[in-house]
């Protein structure tokens, strides 16, 4: 496989936090590659370093050592303004708690991401309406986030994440605040974005439903890559996944 | 061939597009309008301080104008209202102290309310940064928001102060204040009030705006317990 096929490369990344006297090793020399156009799930219990790894890939946190490359660009070499550009154009963020701006309508929430990309407001609103239509919310353009359901809020967030046509969607526990059925719909929608737009999906999750949609699963434990598996290699049996008992 | 090079240099990544003031204004204005109750409370401090200042200044110029008329029945009314018609200037140090104190209280009030609203919106700021907002956009939008509240508060305060001053003068002196209204002096009094109000709101908005911009985007990821 060529270097070029990897959209995200994590190379020997360590992260050490200082908490008073003691050092906390959130990540220990972790390395992994994400192939362009794949649906990747990062699994791991809370405290495993999953979120830290996630923040590194989004350029929200910097490694103590090692490097993260997005599309071949070393994030640590970018200026704050270039980093903002990467976040705006290359990465679409989806959060567990949706993180919509409560004072903005669905349309404005999506349009603001477009405005940050330098698109004039009128055009941004047209693009936003089109994208909301695409996620099935064409009839909710002028509703505030508080006036729609959780699943619909996450749909708005997904519209906001894809409106700038990014190469990656970074979704941190996107189904964490949703019920079973709605969670499944959101997973399907994210999978659809991969299929129709060719966007690479990276999710952090401990939702087993996510596994069936994934092409690759990475298990993180104690700041290290415990194992990875491709689709088909994961044995799913009742009550256990790949020999692991469900908690 | 449009194939990306194997080792791209960081120079190929452009700088992020800076949001112009006009767009930042639209965004902030929508925010102020939708949070109108919250904004009104922040504004109230400015309204009261500027209303008091305007009232004092207008009353001052109206009384001066009436004293200058030197009419017997009016002088009687003035003395009844407690005005010393023989002293040249009525601005005493207690009045100045009162005004200065009220302005300082107002300044502290706006800063406090704005810092609160930054704290409430840490996640929102983090989210905007994840979407590609630059620090300068955050500074602009908070600066615009508190300035807007300051300007509106100042305007409202001036109107209230002016109306109350005229009403009270009319109650005391009947038709005289409006018939001999000191337009020039009143206008400069309003000018002073506007200047102080705008200065106050700009000074009060600088700190919260910079404090807001320093928030890290990683804050957006944190899950509320």
mmCIF file of C-alpha atoms in Angstrom, chain A residues 2 8 20 24-25 28 33 47 66 84-85 99 124 135 140 146 152 183 209 227 230 246:
data_model
loop_
_atom_site.group_PDB
_atom_site.id
_atom_site.type_symbol
_atom_site.label_atom_id
_atom_site.label_comp_id
_atom_site.label_asym_id
_atom_site.label_seq_id
_atom_site.Cartn_x
_atom_site.Cartn_y
_atom_site.Cartn_z
ATOM 1 C CA UNK A 2 1.358 3.431 -0.922
ATOM 2 C CA UNK A 8 -4.193 9.774 8.718
ATOM 3 C CA UNK A 20 0.920 17.718 40.216
ATOM 4 C CA UNK A 24 0.146 10.511 33.437
ATOM 5 C CA UNK A 25 0.940 8.584 30.254
ATOM 6 C CA UNK A 28 2.484 5.392 24.818
ATOM 7 C CA UNK A 33 -2.685 4.325 9.817
ATOM 8 C CA UNK A 47 -9.326 6.478 30.355
ATOM 9 C CA UNK A 66 5.860 11.522 17.749
ATOM 10 C CA UNK A 84 -7.797 26.325 11.537
ATOM 11 C CA UNK A 85 -7.845 25.943 7.755
ATOM 12 C CA UNK A 99 -22.615 21.003 20.163
ATOM 13 C CA UNK A 124 -23.459 29.803 2.556
ATOM 14 C CA UNK A 135 -29.545 14.586 5.698
ATOM 15 C CA UNK A 140 -36.521 21.909 9.735
ATOM 16 C CA UNK A 146 -34.002 23.106 21.177
ATOM 17 C CA UNK A 152 -32.375 15.547 14.372
ATOM 18 C CA UNK A 183 -28.343 5.754 17.132
ATOM 19 C CA UNK A 209 -23.549 -1.280 16.672
ATOM 20 C CA UNK A 227 -5.042 -4.868 18.434
ATOM 21 C CA UNK A 230 -10.511 -5.629 9.558
ATOM 22 C CA UNK A 246 -19.600 -7.780 26.684
#
